[in-house]
XYZ file of C-alpha atoms in Angstrom:
499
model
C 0.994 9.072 -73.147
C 4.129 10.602 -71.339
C 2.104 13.402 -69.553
C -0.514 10.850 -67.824
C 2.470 8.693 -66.216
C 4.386 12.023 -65.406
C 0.865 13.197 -63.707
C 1.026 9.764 -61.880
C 3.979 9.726 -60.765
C 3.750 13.000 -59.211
C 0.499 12.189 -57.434
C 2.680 9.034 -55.900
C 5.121 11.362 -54.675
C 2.927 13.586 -53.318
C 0.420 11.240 -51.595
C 3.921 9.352 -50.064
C 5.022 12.688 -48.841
C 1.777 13.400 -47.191
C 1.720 10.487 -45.494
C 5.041 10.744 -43.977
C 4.354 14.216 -42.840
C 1.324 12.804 -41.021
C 3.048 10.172 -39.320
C 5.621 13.080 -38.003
C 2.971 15.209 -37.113
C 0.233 12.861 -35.251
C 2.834 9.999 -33.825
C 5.227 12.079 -31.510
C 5.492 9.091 -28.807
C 7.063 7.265 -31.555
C 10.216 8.985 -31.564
C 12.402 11.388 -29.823
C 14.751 13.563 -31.475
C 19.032 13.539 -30.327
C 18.555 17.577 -29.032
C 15.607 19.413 -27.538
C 16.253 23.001 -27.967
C 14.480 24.811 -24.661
C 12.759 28.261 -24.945
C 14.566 31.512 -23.744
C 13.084 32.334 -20.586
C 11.646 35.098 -19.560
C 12.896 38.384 -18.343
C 11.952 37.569 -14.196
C 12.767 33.757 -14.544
C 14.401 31.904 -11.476
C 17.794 31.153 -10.687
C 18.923 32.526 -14.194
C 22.381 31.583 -15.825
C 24.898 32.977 -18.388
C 23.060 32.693 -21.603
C 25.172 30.445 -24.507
C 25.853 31.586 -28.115
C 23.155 30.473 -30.962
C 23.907 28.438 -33.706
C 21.083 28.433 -36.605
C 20.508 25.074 -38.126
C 21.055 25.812 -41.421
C 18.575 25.344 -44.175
C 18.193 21.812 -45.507
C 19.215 21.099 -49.238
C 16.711 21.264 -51.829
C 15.015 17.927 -52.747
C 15.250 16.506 -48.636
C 12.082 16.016 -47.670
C 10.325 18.419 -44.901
C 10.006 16.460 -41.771
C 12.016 16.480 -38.390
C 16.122 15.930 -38.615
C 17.463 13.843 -36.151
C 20.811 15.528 -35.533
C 24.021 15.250 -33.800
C 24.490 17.890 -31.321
C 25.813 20.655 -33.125
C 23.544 24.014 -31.268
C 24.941 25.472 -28.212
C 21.315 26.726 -26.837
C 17.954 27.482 -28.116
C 16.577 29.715 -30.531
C 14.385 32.799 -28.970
C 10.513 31.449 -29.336
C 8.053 34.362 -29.473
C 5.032 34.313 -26.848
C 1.937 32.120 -28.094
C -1.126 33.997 -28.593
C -4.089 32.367 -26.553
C -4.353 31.847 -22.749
C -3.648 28.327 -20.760
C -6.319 28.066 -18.390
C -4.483 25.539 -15.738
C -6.311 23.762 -12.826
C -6.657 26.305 -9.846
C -4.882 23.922 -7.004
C -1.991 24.327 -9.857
C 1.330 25.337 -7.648
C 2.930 26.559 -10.543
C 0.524 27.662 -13.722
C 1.943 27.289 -16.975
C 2.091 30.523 -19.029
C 0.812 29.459 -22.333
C -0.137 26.961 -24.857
C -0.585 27.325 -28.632
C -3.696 25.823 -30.504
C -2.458 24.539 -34.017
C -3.871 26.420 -37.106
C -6.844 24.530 -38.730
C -6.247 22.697 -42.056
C -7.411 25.910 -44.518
C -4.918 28.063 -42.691
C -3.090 29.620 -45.769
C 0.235 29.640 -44.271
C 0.831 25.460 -43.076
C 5.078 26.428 -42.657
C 3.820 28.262 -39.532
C 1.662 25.447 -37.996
C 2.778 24.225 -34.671
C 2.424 20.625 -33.501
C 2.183 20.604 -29.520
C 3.020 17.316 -27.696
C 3.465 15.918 -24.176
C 5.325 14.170 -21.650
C 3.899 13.443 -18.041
C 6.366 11.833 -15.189
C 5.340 11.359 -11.713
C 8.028 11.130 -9.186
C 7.162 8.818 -6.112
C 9.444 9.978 -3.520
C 9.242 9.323 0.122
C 8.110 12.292 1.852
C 5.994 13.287 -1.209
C 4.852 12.187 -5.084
C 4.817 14.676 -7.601
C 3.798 15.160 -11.269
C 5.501 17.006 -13.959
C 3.806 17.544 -17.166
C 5.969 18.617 -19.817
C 4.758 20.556 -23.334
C 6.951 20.387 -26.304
C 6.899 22.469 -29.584
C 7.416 21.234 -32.709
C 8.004 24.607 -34.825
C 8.170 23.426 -38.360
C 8.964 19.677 -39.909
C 12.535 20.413 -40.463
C 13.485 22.007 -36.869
C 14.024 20.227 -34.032
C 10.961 20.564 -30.743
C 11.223 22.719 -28.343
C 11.087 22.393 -24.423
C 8.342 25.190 -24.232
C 7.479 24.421 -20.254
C 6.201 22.741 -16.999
C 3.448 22.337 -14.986
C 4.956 20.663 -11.645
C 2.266 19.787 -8.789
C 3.193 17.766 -5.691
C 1.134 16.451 -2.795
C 2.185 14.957 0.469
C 2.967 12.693 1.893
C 4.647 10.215 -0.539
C 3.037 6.561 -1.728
C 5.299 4.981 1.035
C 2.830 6.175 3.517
C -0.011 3.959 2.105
C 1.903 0.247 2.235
C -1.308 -0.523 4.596
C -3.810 1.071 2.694
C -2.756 0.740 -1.386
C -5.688 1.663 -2.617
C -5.524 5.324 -1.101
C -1.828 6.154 -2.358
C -3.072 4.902 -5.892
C -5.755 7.616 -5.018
C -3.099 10.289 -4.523
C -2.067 9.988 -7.884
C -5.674 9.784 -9.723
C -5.874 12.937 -7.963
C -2.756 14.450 -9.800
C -3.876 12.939 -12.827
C -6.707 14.806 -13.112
C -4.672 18.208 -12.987
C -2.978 16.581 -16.038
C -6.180 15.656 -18.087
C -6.929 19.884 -17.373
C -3.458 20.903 -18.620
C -3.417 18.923 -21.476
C -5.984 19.447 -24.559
C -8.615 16.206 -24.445
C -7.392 15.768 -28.262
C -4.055 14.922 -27.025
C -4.372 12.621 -24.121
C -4.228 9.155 -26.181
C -0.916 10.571 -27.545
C 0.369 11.389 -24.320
C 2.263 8.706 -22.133
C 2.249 8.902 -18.620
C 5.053 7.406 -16.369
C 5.436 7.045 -12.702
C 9.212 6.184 -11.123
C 9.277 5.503 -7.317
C 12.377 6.115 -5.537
C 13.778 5.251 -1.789
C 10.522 5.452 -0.120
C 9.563 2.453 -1.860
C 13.271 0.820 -2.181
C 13.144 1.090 1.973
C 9.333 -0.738 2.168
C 8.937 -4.410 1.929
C 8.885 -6.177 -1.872
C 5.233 -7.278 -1.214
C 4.061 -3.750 0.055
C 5.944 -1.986 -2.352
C 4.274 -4.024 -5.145
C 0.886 -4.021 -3.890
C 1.338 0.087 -4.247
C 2.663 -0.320 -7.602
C -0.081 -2.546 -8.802
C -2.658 -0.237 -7.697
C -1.001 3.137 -9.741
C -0.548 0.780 -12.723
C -4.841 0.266 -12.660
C -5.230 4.130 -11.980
C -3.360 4.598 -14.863
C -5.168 1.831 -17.523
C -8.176 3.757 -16.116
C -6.572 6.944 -17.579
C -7.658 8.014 -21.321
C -4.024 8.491 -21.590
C -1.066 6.716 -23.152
C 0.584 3.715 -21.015
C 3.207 2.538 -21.807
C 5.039 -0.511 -21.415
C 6.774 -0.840 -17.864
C 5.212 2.674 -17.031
C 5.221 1.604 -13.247
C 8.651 1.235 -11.626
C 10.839 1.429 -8.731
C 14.218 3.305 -9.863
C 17.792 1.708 -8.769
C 19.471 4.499 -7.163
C 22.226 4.920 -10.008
C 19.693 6.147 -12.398
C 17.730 8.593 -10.133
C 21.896 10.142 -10.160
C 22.789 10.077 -13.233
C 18.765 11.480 -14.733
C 19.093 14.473 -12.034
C 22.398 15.002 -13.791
C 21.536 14.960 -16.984
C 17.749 16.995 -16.648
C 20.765 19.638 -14.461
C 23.471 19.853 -17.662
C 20.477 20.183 -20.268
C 19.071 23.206 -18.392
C 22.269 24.791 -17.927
C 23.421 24.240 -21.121
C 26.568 22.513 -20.865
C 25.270 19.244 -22.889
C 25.210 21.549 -25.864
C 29.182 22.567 -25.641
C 31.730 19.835 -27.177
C 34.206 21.316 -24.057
C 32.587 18.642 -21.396
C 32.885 21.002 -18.775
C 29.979 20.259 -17.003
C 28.331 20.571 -13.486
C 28.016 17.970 -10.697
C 24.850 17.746 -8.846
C 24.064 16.439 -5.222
C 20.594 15.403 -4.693
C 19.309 15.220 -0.810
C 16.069 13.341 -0.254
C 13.599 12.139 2.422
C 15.068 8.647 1.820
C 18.466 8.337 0.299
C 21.008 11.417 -1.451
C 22.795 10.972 -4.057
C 26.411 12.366 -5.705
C 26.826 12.654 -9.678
C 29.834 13.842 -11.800
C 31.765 13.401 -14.762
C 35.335 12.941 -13.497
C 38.526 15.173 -15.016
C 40.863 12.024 -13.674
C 41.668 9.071 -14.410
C 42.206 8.320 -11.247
C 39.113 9.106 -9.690
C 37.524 6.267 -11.750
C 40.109 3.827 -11.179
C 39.611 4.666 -7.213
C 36.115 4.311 -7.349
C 34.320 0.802 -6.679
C 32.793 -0.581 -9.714
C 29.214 0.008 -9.162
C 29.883 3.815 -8.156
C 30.870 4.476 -12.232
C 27.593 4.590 -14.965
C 28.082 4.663 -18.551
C 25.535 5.807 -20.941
C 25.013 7.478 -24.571
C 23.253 10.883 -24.780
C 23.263 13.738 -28.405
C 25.854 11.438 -29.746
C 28.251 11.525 -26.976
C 29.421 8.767 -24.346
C 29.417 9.678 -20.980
C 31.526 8.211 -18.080
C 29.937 9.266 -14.567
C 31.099 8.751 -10.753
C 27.640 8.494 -9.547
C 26.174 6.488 -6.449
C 23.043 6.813 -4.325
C 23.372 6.186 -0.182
C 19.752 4.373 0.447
C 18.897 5.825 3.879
C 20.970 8.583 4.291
C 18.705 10.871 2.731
C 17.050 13.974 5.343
C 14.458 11.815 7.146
C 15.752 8.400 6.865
C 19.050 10.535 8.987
C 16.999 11.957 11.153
C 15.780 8.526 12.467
C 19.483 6.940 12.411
C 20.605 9.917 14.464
C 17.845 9.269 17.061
C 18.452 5.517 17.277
C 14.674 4.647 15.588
C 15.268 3.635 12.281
C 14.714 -0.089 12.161
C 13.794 -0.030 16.028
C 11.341 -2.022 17.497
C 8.770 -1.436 20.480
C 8.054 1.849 19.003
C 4.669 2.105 21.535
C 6.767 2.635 23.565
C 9.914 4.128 23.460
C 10.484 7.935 23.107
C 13.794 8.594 20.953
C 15.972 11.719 22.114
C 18.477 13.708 20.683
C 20.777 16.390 21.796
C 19.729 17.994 18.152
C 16.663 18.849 19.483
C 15.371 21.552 21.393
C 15.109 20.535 25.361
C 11.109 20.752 25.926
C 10.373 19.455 22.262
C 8.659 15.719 22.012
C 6.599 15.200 18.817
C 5.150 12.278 17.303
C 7.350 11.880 13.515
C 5.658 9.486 10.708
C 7.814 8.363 7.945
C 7.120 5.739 5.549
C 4.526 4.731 7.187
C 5.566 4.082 10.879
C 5.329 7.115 13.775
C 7.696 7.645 16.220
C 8.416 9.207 19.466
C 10.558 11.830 19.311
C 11.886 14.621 22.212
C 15.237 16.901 23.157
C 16.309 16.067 26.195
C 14.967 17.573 29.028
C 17.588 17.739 31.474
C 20.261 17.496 29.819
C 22.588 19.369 27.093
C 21.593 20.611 23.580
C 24.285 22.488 20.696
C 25.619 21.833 17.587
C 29.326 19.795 19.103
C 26.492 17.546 20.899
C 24.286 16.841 17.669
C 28.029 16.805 15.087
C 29.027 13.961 17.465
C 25.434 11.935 17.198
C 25.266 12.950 13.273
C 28.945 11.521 12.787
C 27.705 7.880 14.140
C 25.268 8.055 10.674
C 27.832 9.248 8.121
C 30.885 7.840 9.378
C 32.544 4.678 7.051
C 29.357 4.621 4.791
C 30.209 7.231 2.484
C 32.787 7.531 -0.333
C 35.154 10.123 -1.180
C 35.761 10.476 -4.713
C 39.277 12.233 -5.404
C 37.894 15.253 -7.159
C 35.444 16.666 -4.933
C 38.486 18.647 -3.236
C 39.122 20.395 -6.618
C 37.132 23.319 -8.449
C 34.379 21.343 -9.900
C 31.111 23.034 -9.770
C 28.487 21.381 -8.207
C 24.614 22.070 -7.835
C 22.834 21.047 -4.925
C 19.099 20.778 -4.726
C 16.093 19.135 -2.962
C 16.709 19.203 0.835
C 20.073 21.081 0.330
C 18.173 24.271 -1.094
C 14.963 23.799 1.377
C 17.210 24.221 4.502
C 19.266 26.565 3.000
C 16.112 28.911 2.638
C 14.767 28.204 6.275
C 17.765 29.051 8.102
C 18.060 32.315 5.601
C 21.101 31.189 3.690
C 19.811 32.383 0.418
C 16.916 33.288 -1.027
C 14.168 31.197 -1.563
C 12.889 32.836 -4.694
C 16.186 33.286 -6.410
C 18.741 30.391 -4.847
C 22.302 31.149 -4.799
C 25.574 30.604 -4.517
C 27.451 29.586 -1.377
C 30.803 27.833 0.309
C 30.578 24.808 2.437
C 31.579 26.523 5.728
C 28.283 28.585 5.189
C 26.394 25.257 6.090
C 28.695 24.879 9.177
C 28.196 28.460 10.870
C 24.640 28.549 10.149
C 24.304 24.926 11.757
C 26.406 26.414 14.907
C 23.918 29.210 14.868
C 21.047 27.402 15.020
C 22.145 24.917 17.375
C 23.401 27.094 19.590
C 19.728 29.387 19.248
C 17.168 26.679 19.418
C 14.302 28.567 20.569
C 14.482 30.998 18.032
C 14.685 28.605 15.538
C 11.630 26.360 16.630
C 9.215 27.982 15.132
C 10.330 27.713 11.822
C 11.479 23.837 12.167
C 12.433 22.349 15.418
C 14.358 20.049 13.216
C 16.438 22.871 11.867
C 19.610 21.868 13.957
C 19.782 18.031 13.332
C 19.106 18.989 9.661
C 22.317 21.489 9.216
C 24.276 19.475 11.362
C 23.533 16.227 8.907
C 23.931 18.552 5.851
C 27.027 20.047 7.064
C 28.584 16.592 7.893
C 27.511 14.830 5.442
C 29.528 17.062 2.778
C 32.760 17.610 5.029
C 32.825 14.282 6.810
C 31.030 11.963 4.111
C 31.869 13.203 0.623
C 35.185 15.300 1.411
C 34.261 18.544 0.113
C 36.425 21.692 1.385
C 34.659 24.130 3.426
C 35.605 26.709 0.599
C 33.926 24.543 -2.051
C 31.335 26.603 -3.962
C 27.683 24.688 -3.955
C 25.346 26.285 -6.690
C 21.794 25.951 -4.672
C 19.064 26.053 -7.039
C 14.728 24.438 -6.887
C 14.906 25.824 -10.358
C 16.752 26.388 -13.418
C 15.193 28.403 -16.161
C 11.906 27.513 -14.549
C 11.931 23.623 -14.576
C 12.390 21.942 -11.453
C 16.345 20.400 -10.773
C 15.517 16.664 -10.309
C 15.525 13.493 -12.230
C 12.206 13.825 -13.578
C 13.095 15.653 -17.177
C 16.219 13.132 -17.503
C 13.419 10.265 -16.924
C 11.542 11.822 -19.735
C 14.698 12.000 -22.304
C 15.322 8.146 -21.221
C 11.650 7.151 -22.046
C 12.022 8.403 -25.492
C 15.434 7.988 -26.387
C 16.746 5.204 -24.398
C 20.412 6.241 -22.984
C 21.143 2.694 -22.148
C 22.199 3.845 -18.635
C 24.811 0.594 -17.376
């Protein structure tokens, strides 16, 4: 009778370890492993950085069962993934196809080590000058290695939910639009696995609580509509400190500095429509003791505590300036009244809509237009609302995206397929340059001036940075947009606790 309870008790352990691998394999929403490891990119990928040595996980003792290892972090950068075989046929308004996607081998496949299981992430960013979507595909190799970041499909579509407080039903339409580019970018099979989240920033912290809520409501129906996964609390307005301290942390993944136990890591300065934001991990003690309470964010990420100076300025971001420096933000009689600036050219007058609301807008005809003109009106914004933490006058390496790198390309700073590195002063001359040469500038964006001017004081005058401080300008790193968005997605699944 001993070989009939030895045969069941191996069919127990067999069936048990079946079932497990199953609930690895078809649950991936469930859980969220410490590391992702993201793929090598390829040889013409943008804004490119030193690679970082690989570390091989190494093989798990025999008798542990086959399925995924949460680990601390212990690999300094991902393992080289070789290109999938079959074609990704994305929607055609796509801005940015993905390259590939990998169809798992059916059940009789000989060889089940080498099956792939393929899962998603989608996160829709609700700024306020645009909303965009960012659909994320992740690679789960084998059971016993950790998933892989293998890309994203980004899409964006202006302008931002803000602009529909009076007519909810038509921003919630904006984003059943985008949704649809996800439901052709990710396989049918896959949809009720996939959850879809949608975080609104300053264009809906600057609206009215009952008009920003009436928008929210609305996405939240689009997306019970959806055959995809919803989440709990999938429609939100984001406080400021987390849209820092995400941006940070999707900016440190990409350029793998979370993977080094050195902490040397980047700082990042976000510029907006609506607000901008500053994010570091300070070297000093003092520069935490110096800094107001609510300006310092503590939260757990691969094992590791984090202490950040971080702090978002709600309606000092591009836009939001641009209406402080002409006098109209929070004006009234705006049938009316025409708002001029010296930052302007002299025979410019335009109507401007943000949020929302249009205003007048001109130069000034007969008077005086250059950069000392439009510093002086762009001080009146930035002066005694903006904090200088202690460091920023040291070496630390900051990257600066979103407005930062879209001006930088339009006034030819650096290249706008590649980024680049440049000093603060670069800012200032080009801002004197374009000042001082409206008309040639118009063309491109009559705005151009006012825009350097606020960039270039905003850094010098706000934060304290030296005009020889390096800024790292970058859309992209290792082809995945620098924003909040990824961060957002690691928070979903792992829950950094951000306080």
């Amino acid at each position: 009778m001993a070989a009939p309870s030895h045969l069941l008790a191996l069919f127990l352990g067999l069936l048990s370890g079946s079932l497990l691998t199953e609930a690895t394999y078809y649950r991936p929403h469930r859980y969220f492993p410490h590391f992702i490891r993201f793929r090598e990119p390829a040889a013409n990928s943008e804004n490119h950085l030193p690679e970082v040595d690989n570390r091989v996980p190494t093989a798990p003792h025999p008798g542990v069962p086959r399925h995924p290892v949460i680990t601390a972090l212990t690999q300094r950068s991902p393992e080289t993934i070789q290109n999938l075989p079959e074609a990704f046929h994305p929607a055609p308004e796509v801005v940015h196809p993905a390259p590939d996607t990998y169809h798992r081998s059916p059940p009789e496949a000989p060889s089940p080590v080498n099956m792939s299981r393929v899962f998603y992430g989608v996160m829709f960013d609700a700024g306020s000058t645009g909303t965009r979507i960012h659909i994320y595909k992740f690679i789960q190799k084998d059971p016993v290695e950790l998933p892989v970041l293998e890309n994203e499909m980004y899409h964006a579509v202006k302008p931002g939910l803000s602009a529909y407080k009076d007519n909810p039903e038509e921003g919630g339409n904006t984003v059943l639009q985008l949704l649809k580019i996800a439901k052709k970018t990710i396989p049918e099979e896959e949809w009720t696995k996939t959850p879809v989240v949608l975080k609104a920033t300053a264009g809906l912290r600057l609206l009215p609580e009952d008009k920003a809520n009436a928008l929210l409501k609305e996405v939240k129906n689009v997306f019970q509509e959806s055959p995809f996964f919803v989440p709990h609390n999938s429609v939100t307005i984001m406080n400021g400190t987390n849209e820092g301290v995400l941006a940070w942390v999707t900016v440190n993944f990409l350029t793998g500095h979370l993977y080094s136990n050195t902490r040397r890591t980047v700082g990042i300065l976000d510029l907006g429509g609506g607000s901008t934001q500053i994010t570091f991990l300070p070297k000093s003690k003092k520069t935490i003791q110096s800094a107001p309470n609510s300006y310092i964010a503590n939260f757990n990420l691969f094992n590791s505590t984090y202490q950040l100076y971080t702090h978002s300025y709600l309606g000092n971001g591009l836009y939001a300036a641009r209406l402080a420096t002409l006098g109209a933000l929070g004006a009234d009689g705006l049938d009316y009244k025409i708002f001029t600036s010296s930052c302007l050219p002299k025979k410019f007058r335009e109507d401007v809509t943000f949020g929302g609301t249009t205003y007048k807008v001109s130069g000034v005809p007969d008077g005086y237009a250059g950069y000392k003109l439009c510093y002086y009106e762009v001080m009146k914004v930035i002066n005694g609302k903006v904090h200088q933490p202690l460091e920023v006058k040291g070496s630390s390496v900051f990257y600066a995206f979103s407005y930062y790198f879209d001006r930088a390309v339009e006034s030819g700073l650096i290249d706008g397929s590649r980024g680049g590195s440049i000093e603060v002063r670069d800012f200032k001359k080009r801002a004197k340059e374009v000042c001082n040469k409206m008309t040639k500038y118009r063309a491109i964006n009559p705005f151009l001036c006012m825009d350097m001017t606020y960039i270039t004081c905003l850094l010098k005058e706000g934060f304290g940075f030296k005009e020889s401080t390096v800024l790292q300008l970058a859309k992209k790193v290792n082809n995945v947009e620098t924003s909040w968005a990824l961060g957002a997605t690691f928070d979903y699944f792992r829950n950094l606790n951000i306080h």
